[in-house]
XYZ file of C-alpha atoms in Angstrom:
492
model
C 34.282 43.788 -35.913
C 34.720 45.077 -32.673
C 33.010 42.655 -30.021
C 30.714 44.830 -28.142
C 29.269 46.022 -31.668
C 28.857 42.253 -32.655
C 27.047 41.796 -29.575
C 24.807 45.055 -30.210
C 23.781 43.711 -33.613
C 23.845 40.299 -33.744
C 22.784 37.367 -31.071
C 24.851 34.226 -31.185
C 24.142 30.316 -31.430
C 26.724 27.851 -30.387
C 26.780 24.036 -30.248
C 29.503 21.789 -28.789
C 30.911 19.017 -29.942
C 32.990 17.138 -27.328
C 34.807 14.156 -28.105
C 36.151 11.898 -24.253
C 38.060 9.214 -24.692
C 37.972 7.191 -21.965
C 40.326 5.491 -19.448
C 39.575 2.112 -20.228
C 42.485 0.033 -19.974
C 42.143 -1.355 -23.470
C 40.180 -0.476 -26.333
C 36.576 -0.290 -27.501
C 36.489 -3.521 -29.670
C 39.929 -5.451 -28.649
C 42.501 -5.941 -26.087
C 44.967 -3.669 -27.464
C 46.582 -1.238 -24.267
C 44.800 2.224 -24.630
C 48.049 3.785 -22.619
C 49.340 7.204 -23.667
C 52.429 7.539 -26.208
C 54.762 4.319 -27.033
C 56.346 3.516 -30.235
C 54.074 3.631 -33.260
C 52.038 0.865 -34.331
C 53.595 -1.237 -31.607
C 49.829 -1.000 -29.570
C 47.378 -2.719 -32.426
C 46.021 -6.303 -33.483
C 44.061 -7.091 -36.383
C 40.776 -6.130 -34.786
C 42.096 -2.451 -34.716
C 43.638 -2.396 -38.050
C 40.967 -4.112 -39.729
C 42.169 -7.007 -41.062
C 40.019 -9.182 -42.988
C 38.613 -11.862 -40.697
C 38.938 -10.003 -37.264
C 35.689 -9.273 -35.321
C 35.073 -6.690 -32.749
C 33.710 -7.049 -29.217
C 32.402 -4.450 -27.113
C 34.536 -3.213 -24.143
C 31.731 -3.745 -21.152
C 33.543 -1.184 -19.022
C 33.191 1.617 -22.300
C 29.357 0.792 -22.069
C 29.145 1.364 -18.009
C 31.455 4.958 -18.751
C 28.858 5.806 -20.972
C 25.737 5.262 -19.130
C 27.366 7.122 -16.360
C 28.054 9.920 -17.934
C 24.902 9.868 -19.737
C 23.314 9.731 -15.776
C 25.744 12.829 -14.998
C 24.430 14.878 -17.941
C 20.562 14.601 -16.709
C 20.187 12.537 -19.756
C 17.859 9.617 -20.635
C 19.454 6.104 -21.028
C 17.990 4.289 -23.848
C 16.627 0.707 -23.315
C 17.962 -0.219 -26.734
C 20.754 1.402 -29.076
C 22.898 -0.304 -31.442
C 26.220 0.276 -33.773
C 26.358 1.250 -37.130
C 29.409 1.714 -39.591
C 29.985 5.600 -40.686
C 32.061 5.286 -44.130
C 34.232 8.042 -45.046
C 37.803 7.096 -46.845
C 40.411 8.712 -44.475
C 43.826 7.123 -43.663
C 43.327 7.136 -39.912
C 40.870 4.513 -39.755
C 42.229 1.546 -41.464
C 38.845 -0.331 -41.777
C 37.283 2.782 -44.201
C 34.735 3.181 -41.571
C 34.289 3.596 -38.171
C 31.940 1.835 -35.989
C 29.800 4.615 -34.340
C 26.237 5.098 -33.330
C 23.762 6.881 -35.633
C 20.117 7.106 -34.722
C 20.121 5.264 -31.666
C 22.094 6.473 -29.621
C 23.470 4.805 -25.857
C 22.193 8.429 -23.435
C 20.038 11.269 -24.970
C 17.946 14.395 -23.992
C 20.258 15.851 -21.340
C 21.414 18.949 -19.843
C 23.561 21.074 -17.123
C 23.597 24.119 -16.021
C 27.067 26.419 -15.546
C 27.368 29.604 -14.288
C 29.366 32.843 -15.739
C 29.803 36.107 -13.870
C 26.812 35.363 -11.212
C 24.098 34.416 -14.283
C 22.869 30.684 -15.012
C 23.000 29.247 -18.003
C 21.598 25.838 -19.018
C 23.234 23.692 -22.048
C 21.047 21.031 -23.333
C 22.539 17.950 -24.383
C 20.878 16.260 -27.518
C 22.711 12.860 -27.346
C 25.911 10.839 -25.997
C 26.925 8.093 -28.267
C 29.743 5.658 -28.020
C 32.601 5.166 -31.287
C 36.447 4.394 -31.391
C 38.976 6.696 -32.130
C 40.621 7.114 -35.104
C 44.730 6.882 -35.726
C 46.863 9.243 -35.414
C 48.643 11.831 -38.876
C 51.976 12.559 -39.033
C 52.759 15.344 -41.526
C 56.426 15.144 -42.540
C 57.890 18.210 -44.353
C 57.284 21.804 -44.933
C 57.411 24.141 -42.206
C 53.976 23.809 -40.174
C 53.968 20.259 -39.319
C 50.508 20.373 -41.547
C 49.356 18.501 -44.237
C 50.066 21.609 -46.810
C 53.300 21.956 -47.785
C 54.470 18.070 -46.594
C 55.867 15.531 -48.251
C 54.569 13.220 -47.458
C 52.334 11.844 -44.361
C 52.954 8.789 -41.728
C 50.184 6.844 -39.584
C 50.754 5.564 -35.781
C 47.429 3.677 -35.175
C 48.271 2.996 -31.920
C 45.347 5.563 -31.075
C 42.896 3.616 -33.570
C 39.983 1.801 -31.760
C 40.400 3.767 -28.374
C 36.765 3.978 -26.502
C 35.690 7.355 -27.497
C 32.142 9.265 -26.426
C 30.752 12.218 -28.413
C 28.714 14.474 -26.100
C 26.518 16.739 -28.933
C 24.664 19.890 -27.107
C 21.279 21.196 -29.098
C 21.379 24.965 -29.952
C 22.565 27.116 -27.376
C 21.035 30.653 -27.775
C 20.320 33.340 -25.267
C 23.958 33.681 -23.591
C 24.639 36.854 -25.542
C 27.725 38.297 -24.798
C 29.071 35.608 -22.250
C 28.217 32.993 -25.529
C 32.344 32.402 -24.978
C 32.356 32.117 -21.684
C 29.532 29.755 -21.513
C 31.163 27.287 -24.106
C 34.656 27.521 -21.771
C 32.209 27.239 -18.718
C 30.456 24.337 -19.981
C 33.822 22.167 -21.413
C 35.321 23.209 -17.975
C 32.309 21.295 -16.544
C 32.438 18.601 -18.340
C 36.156 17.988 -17.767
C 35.279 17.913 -14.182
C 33.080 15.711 -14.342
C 34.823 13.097 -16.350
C 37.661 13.246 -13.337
C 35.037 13.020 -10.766
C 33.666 9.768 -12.332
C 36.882 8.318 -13.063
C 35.867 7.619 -16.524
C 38.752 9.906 -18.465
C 41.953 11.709 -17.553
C 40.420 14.444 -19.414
C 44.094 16.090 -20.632
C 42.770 18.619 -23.368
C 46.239 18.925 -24.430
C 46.878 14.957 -24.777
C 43.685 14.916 -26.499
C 41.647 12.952 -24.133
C 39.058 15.639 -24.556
C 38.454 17.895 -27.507
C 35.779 20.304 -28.793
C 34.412 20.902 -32.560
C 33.180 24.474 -31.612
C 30.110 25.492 -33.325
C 28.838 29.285 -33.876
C 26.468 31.496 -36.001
C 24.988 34.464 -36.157
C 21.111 35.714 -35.820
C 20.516 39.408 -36.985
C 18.781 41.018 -33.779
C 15.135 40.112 -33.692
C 15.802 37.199 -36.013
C 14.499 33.411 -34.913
C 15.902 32.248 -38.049
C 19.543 30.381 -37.251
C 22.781 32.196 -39.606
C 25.105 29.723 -41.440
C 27.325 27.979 -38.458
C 31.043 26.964 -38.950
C 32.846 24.406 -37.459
C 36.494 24.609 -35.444
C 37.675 21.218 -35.002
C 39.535 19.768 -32.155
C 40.306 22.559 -30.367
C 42.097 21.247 -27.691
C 42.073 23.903 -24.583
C 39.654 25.856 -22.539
C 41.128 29.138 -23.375
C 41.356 28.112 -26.730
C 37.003 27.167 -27.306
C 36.638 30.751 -25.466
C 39.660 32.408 -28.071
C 37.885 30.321 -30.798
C 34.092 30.950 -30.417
C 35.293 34.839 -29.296
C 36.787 35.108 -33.025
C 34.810 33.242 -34.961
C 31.923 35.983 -33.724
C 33.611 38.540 -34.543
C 35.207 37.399 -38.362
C 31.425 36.364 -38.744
C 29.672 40.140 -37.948
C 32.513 41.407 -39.911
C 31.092 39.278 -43.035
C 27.639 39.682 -42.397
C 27.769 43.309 -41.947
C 29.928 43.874 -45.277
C 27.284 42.111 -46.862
C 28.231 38.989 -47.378
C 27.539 35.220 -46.502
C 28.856 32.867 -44.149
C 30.557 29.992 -45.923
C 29.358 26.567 -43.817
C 32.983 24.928 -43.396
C 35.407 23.492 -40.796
C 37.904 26.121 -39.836
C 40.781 25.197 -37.858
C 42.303 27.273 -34.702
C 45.498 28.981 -34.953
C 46.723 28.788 -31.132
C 49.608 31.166 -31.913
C 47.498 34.352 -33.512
C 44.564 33.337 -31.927
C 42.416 33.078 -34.859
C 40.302 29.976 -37.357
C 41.741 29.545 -41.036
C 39.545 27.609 -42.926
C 39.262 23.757 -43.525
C 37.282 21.788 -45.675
C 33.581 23.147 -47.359
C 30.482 22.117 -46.020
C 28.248 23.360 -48.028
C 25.854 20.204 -48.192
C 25.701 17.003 -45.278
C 27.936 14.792 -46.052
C 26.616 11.226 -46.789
C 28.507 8.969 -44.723
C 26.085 6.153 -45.866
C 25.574 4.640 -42.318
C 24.271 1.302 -41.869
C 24.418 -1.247 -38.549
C 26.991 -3.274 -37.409
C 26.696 -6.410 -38.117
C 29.569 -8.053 -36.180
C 28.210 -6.196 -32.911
C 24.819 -6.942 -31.002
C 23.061 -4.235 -30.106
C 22.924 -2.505 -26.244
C 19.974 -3.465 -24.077
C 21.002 -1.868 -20.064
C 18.336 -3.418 -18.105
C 16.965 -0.544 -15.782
C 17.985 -2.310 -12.683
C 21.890 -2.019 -14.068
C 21.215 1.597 -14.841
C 19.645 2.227 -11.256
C 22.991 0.400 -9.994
C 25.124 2.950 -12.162
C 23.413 5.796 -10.864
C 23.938 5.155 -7.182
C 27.652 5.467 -7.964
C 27.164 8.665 -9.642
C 29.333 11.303 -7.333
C 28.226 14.612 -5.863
C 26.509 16.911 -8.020
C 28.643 19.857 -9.547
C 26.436 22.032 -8.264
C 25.675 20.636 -4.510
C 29.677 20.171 -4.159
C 30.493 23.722 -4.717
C 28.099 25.131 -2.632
C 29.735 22.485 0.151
C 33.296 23.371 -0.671
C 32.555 27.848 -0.355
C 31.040 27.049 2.991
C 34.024 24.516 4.181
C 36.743 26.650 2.612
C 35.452 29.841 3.431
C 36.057 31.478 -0.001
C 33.795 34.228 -0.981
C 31.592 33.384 -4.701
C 34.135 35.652 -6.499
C 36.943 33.538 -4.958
C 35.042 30.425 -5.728
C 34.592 31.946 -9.491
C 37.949 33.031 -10.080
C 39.102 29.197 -9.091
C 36.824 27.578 -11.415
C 37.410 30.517 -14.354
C 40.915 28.677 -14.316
C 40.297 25.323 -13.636
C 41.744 25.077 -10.366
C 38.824 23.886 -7.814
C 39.503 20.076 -7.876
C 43.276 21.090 -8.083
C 42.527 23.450 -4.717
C 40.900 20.516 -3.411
C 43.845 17.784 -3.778
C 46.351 19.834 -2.294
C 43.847 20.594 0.964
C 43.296 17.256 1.468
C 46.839 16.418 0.837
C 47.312 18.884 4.122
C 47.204 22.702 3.162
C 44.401 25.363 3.705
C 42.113 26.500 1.673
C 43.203 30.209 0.953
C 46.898 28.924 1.033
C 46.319 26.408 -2.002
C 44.241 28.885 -3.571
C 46.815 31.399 -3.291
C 49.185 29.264 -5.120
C 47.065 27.735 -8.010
C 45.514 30.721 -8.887
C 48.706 32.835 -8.415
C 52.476 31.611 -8.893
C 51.387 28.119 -11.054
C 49.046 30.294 -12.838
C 51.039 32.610 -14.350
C 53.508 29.783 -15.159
C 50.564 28.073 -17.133
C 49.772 30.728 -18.611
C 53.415 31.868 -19.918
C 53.681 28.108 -21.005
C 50.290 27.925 -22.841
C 48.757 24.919 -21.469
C 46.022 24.336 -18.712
C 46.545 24.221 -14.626
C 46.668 20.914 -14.618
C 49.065 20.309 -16.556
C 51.916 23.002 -15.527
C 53.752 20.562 -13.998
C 53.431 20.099 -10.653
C 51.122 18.037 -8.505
C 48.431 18.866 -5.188
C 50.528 16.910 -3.052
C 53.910 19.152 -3.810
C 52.117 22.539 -3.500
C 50.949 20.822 0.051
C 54.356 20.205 0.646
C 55.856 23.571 -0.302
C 52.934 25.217 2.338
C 54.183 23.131 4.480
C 57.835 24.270 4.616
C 56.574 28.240 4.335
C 54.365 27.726 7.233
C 57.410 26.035 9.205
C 59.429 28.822 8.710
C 62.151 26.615 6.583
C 61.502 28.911 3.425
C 59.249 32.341 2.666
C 57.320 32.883 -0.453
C 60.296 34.263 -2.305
C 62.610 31.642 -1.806
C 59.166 29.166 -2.655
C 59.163 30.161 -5.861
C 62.933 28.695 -6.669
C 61.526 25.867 -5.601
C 58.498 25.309 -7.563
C 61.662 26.259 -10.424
C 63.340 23.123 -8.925
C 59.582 20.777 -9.078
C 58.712 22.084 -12.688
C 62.681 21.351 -13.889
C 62.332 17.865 -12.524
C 64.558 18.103 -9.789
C 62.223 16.008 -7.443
C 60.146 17.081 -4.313
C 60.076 20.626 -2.398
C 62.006 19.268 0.516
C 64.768 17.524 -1.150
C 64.768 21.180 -3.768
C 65.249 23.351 -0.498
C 68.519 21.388 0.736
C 69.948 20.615 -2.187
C 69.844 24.182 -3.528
C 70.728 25.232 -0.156
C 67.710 27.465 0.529
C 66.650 27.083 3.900
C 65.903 30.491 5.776
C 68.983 31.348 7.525
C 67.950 31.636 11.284
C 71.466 31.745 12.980
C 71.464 34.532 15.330
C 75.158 35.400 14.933
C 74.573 35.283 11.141
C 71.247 36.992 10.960
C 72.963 39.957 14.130
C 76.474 40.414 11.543
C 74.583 41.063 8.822
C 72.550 43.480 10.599
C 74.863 45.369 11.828
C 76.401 45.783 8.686
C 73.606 47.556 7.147
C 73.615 49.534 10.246
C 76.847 50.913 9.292
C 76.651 51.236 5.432
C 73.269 53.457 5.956
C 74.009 55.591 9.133
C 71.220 58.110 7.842
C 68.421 55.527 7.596
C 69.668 54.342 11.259
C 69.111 57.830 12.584
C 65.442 58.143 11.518
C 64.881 54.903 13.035
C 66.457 56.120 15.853
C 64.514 59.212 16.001
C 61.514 57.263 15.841
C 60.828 56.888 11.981
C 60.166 53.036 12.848
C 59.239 52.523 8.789
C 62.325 53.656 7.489
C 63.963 50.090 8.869
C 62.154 48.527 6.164
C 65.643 50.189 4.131
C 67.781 48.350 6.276
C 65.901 45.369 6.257
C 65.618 45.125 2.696
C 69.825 45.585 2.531
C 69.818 42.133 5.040
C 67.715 40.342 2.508
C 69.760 41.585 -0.512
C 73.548 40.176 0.817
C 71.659 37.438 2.569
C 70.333 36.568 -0.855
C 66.355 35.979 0.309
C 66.998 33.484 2.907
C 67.281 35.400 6.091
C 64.253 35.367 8.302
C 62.981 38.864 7.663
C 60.297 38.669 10.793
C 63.429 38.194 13.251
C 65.881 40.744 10.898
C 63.069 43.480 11.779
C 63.296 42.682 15.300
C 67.017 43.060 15.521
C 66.875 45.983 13.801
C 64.555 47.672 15.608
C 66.344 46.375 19.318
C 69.910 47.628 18.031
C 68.139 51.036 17.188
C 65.935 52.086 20.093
């Protein structure tokens, strides 16, 4: 159904589920390294496989993550919570079950508030609850890389037992047509904040942070709540907008045929930019919880959770009013840079030495549109805050112009090494030698003796033809400020 009619009959509900793991350098109940990658099963111990015997111990620095982001979310910090096993008979957790909390959760009763095209909108957050990861599936055979059509499947567990929080919203209702933006808006802000407290890389497209994006539909007028489905792990923020977009749509399309929403997981097709469907739903599934009882439970005294809180950093919403006045930018430049993830990246490279409006101008431009054409977030294009400073730098000292800048962010992204050492080894420096720059100009001169006899009739804008010709056989790197000059004093 066409969105604008789904939004004309129908209102929608969403609810997140984000899944952080955290930066911890070793896992939730071991000592096993947490770090990215390396060779399968080469990072786990018997704690993390399960092995009969082992016993788990909690990672103190996973507890502090969590009661700080707990703190961030405007949430309630309980005075006691405790683990429990969740059983379910999967091959990525080697144990069977997975120790998780159930009812008592570590941070609960939250919320935040984001913003989408100059409206508010607040997200309440029911709980935040501390688990482990599970391993990792290989799928070997067929032609998706999925688990139909393989042969047969391998497991790296390397990834098994990593600190992992669940952040679960409550309903969110009343965002109408921005319900899309709002979920992209909200997972933008809580990737944000997990950087600004240091407690996750937050790399959506390592996994550090994913979303099981809820969504149903109300009939308008209705209070009653439509049957929701589930998109698990998508992994992007364009992707819970694309997912949540779709999923309204295939939804109305159902609904207004006359049929019924079938409660399932659905998984998102990044390619097509649409859900297939995953497992049924149809009834809670009975993962026959019951405490841990090889852990003890969590008791934060309130004078620990006071001492958390005073490291909390600035407020999301205090810091960007602070950073439009410093910078300057207008609220539709500010919004633009956060619609795309770029305002801590804007920040880095300004305090790594650029300005404002010239960092903006490159995040939100050139790297951008290289993102984009790559499919993966800002962040993660390729090049770093520091380098963009760099390449300013070497516009704003005349070595190269914008043009020639973008063969060198080419020469960062193909691993080449840093702007300077790009611009002399591919020899682009802007040629400045007067006897260089005064040749070529004169050659133009004579190849276009029409165009130099407007100019010389006082048609000053037709030497942007001649000027043009210099940069062509110069190849970009002639300094087109001083080729206008010349042109202009061999003309008069």
């Amino acid at each position: 159904m066409d969105y604008d009619e789904v939004i004309e009959r129908f209102d929608p509900v969403l609810g997140l589920e984000v899944h952080v793991e955290l930066n911890t350098a070793s896992k939730m109940w071991c000592g096993c390294s947490t770090d990215f990658g390396g060779e399968p099963n080469t990072r786990v111990c018997p704690v993390c496989l399960g092995l009969p015997g082992s016993l788990p111990v909690v990672n103190a620095t996973a507890v502090e993550s969590a009661i700080r982001i707990g703190l961030s979310l405007n949430c309630q910090v309980a005075e006691w919570s405790r683990f429990s096993r969740k059983n379910y008979f999967y091959p990525d957790m080697p144990k069977d079950y997975q120790i998780s909390q159930y009812d008592e959760p570590i941070c609960f009763d939250g919320h935040v508030d984001v913003e989408v095209e100059g409206q508010n909108f607040r997200v309440e957050v029911e709980r935040v609850h501390m688990e482990e990861d599970t391993g990792k599936s290989l799928h070997v055979g067929g032609s998706t890389g999925r688990i139909q059509g393989a042969e047969y499947t391998l497991m790296d567990y390397n990834r098994a037992g990593v600190p992992l929080m669940e952040i679960v919203t409550k309903p969110i209702t009343g965002c109408g047509e921005y319900a899309p933006q709002v979920g992209r808006a909200y997972m933008a802000y809580l990737r944000d904040m997990m950087k600004a407290l240091g407690v996750s890389e937050a790399r959506m497209e390592q996994g550090n942070m994913r979303c099981d994006a809820n969504v149903s539909l109300m009939p308008k007028g209705s209070t009653t709540f439509g049957t929701r489905t589930e998109t698990k792990n998508v992994n992007s923020l364009r992707s819970v907008e694309g997912a949540l977009r779709f999923e309204m749509t295939r939804q109305a399309a159902i609904l207004a045929g006359g049929g019924s929403i079938k409660q399932e997981t659905r998984m998102w097709q990044e390619d097509g930019g649409y859900t297939t469907p995953g497992r049924s739903k149809e009834e809670a599934e009975d993962y026959r919880y019951f405490p841990e009882p090889d852990l003890v439970p969590v008791a934060p005294s309130r004078e620990w959770v006071e001492q958390l809180r005073a490291t909390l950093p600035e407020p999301p919403a205090e810091k960007r009013k602070r950073l439009v006045a410093e910078w300057g930018f207008s609220e539709r430049e500010m919004g633009d840079a956060e619609a795309v993830g770029a305002v801590a990246l804007i920040e880095q490279t300004v305090a790594a030495g650029a300005g404002p409006q010239s960092a903006r101008k490159w995040w939100l431009g050139e790297l951008a549109r290289r993102a984009n054409e790559a499919g993966v977030e800002l962040d993660a294009v390729g090049m770093s805050p520091a380098q963009v400073a760099e390449l300013q730098q070497l516009v704003e000292a005349g070595t190269i112009n914008d043009k020639l800048a973008r063969q060198v962010i080419d020469g960062v992204l193909a691993g080449e090494g840093e702007p300077a050492a790009i611009v002399e080894a591919r020899g682009l420096a802007v040629v400045s030698d007067e006897g260089a720059l005064s040749e070529a100009v004169d050659a133009a001169i004579a190849a276009n003796p029409d165009v130099a006899e407007k100019v010389r009739s006082g048609k000053v804008q037709a030497a942007g033809a001649l000027i043009g010709q210099v940069m062509k056989a110069m190849k970009g790197q002639a300094d087109a400020a001083r080729v206008r000059e010349l042109v202009l004093e061999k003309l008069s």
